[in-house]
XYZ file of C-alpha atoms in Angstrom:
303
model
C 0.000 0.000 0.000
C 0.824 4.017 -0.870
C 1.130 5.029 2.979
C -0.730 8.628 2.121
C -0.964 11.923 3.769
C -4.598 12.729 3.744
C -7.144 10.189 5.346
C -9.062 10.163 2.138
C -6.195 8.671 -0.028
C -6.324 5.698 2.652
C -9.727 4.584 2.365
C -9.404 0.629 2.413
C -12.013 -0.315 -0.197
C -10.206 0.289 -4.367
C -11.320 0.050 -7.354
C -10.435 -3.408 -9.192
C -7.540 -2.369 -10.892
C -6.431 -0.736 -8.192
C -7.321 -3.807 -6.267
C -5.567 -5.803 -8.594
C -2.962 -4.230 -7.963
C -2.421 -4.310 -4.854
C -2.646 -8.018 -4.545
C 1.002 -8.063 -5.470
C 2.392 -5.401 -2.794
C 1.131 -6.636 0.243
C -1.213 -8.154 2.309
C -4.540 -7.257 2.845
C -4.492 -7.508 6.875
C -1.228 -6.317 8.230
C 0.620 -8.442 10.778
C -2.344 -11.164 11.089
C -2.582 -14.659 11.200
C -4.971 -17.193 9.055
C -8.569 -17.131 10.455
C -10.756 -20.233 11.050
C -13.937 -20.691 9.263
C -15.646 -21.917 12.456
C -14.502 -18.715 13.812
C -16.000 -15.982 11.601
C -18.516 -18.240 9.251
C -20.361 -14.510 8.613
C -17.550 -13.122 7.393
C -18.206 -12.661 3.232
C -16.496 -11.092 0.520
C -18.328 -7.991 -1.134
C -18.221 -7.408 -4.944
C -14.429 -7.057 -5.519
C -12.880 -5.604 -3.144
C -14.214 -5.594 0.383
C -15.509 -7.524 3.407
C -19.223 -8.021 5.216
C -20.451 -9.677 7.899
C -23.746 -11.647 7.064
C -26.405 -10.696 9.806
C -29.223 -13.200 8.881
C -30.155 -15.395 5.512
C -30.531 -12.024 3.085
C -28.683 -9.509 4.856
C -24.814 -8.275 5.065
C -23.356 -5.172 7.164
C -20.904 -3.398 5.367
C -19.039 0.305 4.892
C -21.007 2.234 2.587
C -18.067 3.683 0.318
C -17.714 -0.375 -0.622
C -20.508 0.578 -3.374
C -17.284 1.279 -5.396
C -16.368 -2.411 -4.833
C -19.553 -3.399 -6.153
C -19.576 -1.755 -9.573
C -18.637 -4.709 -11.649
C -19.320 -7.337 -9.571
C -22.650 -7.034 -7.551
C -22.300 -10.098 -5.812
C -21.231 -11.680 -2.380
C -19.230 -14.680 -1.555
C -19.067 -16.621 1.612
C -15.917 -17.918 3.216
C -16.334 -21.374 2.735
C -14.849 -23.950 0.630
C -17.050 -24.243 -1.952
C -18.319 -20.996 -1.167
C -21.740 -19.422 -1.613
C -22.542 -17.322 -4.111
C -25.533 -14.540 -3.670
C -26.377 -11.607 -6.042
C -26.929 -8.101 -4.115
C -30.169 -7.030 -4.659
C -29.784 -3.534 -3.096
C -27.398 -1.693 -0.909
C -29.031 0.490 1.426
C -26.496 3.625 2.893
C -26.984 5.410 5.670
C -29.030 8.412 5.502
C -26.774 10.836 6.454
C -23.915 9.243 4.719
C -22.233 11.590 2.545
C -18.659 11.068 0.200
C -16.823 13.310 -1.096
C -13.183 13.216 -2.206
C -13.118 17.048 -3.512
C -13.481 20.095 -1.604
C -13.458 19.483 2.085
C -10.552 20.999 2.738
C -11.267 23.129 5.855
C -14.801 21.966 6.208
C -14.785 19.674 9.152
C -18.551 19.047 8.529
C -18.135 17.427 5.549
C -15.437 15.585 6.803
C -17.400 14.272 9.526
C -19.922 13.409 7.180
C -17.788 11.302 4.818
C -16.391 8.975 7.842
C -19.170 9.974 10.895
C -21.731 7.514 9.013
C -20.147 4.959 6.800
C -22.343 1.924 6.627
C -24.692 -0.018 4.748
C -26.919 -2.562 4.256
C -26.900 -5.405 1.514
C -29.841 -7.225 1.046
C -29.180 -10.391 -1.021
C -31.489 -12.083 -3.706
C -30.245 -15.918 -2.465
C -30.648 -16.705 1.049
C -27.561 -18.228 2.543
C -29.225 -20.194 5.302
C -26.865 -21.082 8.428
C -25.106 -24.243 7.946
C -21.254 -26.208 8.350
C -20.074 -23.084 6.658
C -22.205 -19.897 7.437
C -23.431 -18.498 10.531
C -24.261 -14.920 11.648
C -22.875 -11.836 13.115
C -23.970 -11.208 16.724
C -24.910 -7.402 17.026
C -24.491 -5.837 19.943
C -27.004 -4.213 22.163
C -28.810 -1.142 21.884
C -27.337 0.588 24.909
C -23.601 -0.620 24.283
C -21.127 1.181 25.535
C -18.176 2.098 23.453
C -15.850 -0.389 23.609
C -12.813 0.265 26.429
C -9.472 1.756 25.610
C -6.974 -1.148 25.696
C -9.341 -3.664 25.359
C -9.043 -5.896 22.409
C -10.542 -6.015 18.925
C -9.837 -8.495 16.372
C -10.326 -7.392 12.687
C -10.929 -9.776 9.686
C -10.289 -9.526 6.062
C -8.772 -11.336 2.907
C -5.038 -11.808 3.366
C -2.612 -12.009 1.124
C -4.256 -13.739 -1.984
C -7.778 -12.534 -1.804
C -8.793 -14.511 -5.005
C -8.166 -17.820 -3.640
C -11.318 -18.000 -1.502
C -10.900 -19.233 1.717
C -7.705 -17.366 2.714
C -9.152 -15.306 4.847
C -6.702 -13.355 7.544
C -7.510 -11.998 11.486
C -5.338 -9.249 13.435
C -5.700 -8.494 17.221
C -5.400 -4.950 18.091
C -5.617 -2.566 20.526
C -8.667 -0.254 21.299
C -7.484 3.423 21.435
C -9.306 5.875 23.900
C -9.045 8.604 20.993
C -9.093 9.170 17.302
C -5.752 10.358 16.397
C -5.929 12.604 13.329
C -4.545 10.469 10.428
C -3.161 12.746 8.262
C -5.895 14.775 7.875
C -6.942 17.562 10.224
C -9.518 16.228 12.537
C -9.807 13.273 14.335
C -12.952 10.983 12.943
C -15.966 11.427 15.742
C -17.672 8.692 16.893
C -15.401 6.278 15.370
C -13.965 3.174 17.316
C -9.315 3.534 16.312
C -7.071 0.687 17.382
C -3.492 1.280 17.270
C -1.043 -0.839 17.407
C 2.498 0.480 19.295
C 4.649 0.676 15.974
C 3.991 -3.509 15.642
C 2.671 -2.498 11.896
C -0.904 -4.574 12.833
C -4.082 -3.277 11.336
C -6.178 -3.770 8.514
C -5.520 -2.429 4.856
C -6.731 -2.467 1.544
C -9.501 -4.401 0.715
C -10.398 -5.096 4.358
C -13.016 -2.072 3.816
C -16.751 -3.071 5.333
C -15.113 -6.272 7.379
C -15.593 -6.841 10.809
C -14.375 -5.848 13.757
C -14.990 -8.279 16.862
C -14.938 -7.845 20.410
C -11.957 -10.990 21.876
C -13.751 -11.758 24.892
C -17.799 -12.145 23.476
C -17.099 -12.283 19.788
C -19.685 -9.677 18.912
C -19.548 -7.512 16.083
C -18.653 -3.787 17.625
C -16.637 -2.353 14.006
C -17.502 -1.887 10.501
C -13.708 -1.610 8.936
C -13.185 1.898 7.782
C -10.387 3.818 6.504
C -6.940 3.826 7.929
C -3.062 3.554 7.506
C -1.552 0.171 6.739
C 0.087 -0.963 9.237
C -0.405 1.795 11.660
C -3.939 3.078 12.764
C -7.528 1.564 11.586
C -10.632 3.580 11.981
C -14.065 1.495 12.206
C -17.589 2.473 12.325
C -19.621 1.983 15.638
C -22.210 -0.466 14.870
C -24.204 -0.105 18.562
C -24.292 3.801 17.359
C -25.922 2.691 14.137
C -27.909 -0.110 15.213
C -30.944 1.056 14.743
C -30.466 2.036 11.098
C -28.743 -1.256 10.408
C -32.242 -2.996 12.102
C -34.658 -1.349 10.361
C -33.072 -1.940 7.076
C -32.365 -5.524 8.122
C -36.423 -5.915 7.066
C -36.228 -3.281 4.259
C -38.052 -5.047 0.879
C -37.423 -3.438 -2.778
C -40.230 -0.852 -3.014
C -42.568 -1.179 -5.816
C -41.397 1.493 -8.509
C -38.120 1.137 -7.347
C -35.447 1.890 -10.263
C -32.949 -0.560 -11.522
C -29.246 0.590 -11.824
C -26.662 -1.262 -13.909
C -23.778 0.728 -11.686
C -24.953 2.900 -8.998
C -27.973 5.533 -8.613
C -27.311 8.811 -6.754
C -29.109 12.008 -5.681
C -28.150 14.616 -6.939
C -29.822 17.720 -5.663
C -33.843 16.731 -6.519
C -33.013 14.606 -9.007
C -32.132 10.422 -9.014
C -29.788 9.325 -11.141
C -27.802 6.038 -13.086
C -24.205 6.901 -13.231
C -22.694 4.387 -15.987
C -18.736 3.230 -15.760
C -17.834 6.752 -17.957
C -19.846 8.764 -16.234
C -18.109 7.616 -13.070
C -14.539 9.945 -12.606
C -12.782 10.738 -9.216
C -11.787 13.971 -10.416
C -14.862 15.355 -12.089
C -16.849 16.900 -9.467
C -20.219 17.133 -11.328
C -20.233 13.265 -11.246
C -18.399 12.284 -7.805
C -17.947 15.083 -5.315
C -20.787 15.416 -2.467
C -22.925 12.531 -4.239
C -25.329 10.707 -2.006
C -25.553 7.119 -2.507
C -29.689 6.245 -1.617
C -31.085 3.078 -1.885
C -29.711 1.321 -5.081
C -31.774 -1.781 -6.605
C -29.663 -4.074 -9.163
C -32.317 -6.935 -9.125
C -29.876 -9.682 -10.750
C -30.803 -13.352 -10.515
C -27.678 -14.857 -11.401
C -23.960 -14.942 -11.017
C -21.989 -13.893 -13.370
């Protein structure tokens, strides 16, 4: 990985050919070990370049800027060997999610809004029903504390050859009492950090929309967020967004509901499909201070 300067350049979901890419400079977890199946059977893989945890039959938890991840491949894959196979049927972000790459340089409200409430909701077209090789993410409950400074998180992703399926990798790390301000000039509120004492552990690309796990109960307290490899990891609280995250557990494709072969956005009053050229990092009329909404693919088969 580029070690960058400003926390946007870090976030941990790419692009595939940036993804591709990076599959032969480093890992994908830094300083981790292989993690057992029996372990984390709700971890999943998310389009092409990310991590979920699967939260019943038909729904995943994962960071909402992984809708880049799932622009040419709109599926998810379980951790098992053979593994399951389901289409996404929508991704649901958070309301008051909001990404922009361009332009927040000294607005601290937008860049609270880009990291305060990165999450989302996948529901799947193909149950995968609990079995020998899937299980479920245990949520924690509503009036969770945030987890302890120094206590211990462990944080799962795809290791060092993320297309062999399978080879999936864990890191333990460190809970920090604070945010530090990772290059960029604010410290991300409301986020749960882990540092790691200059022993290069954390997660890193590709581990975007993973889980982080509390050691002692196993449940899932992180949503794997942006970061520096091999130095600090910010995650999303899930207790602070558990209510969004239940109510869109149940969420059903409206009728009326429009069909996107990438992504639809909102921009201003007006929905839109963004195709692969209208898509550009650098062209603000097409990227910066998009909303993702609610974005219906409604495949029925992998592809």
């Amino acid at each position: 990985m580029v070690h960058g300067t400003a926390l946007q350049a870090v976030l941990l979901a790419v692009s595939a050919a940036a993804a591709a890419a990076a599959t032969t400079m480093d890992k994908r977890i830094h300083g981790g070990e292989a993690a057992s199946l029996a372990d984390f059977p709700y971890f999943v893989k998310v389009g092409t370049g990310c991590g979920g945890s699967l939260l019943d039959s038909t729904t995943v938890v994962t960071a909402a800027h992984c809708w880049r991840s799932l622009r040419q491949r709109t599926y998810v894959e379980s951790m098992g060997e053979p593994g399951l196979v389901s289409p996404v049927e929508s991704m649901i972000t958070h309301p008051n999610y909001l990404e922009s790459l361009k332009g927040w340089e000294g607005n601290e409200e937008r860049y609270q809004q880009a990291y305060g409430f990165d999450v989302a909701i996948l529901k799947l077209s193909t149950p995968m029903e609990a079995g020998a090789n899937v299980g479920y993410a245990k949520l924690p409950a509503a009036d969770s504390p945030k987890p302890k400074a120094d206590s211990v998180g462990i944080a799962v992703g795809w290791g060092r050859n993320p297309k062999e399926r399978g080879n999936v990798a864990k890191v333990e790390l460190p809970i920090l009492k604070d945010c530090p301000a990772q290059g960029g000039k604010w410290p991300v509120k409301n986020a749960i950090c882990t540092g790691n004492g200059g022993r290069r552990k954390s997660a890193c690309h590709g581990d975007s929309g993973g889980p982080l796990v509390d050691k002692d109960t196993g449940v899932l307290i992180g949503i794997t967020m942006a970061g520096s490899c091999g130095e600090y990891t910010s995650f999303t609280p899930v207790a602070r967004h558990l209510a969004f995250i239940r109510e869109k557990m149940n969420s059903r494709r409206p009728k009326g509901a429009p069909r996107c072969n990438i992504v639809q956005f909102t921009a201003g009053t007006k929905d839109t499909c963004l195709t692969s050229q209208d898509y550009r990092y650098d062209d603000p009329f097409s990227y910066q201070a998009q909303k993702p909404k609610e974005v219906w693919w409604g495949h029925s088969q992998p592809h």
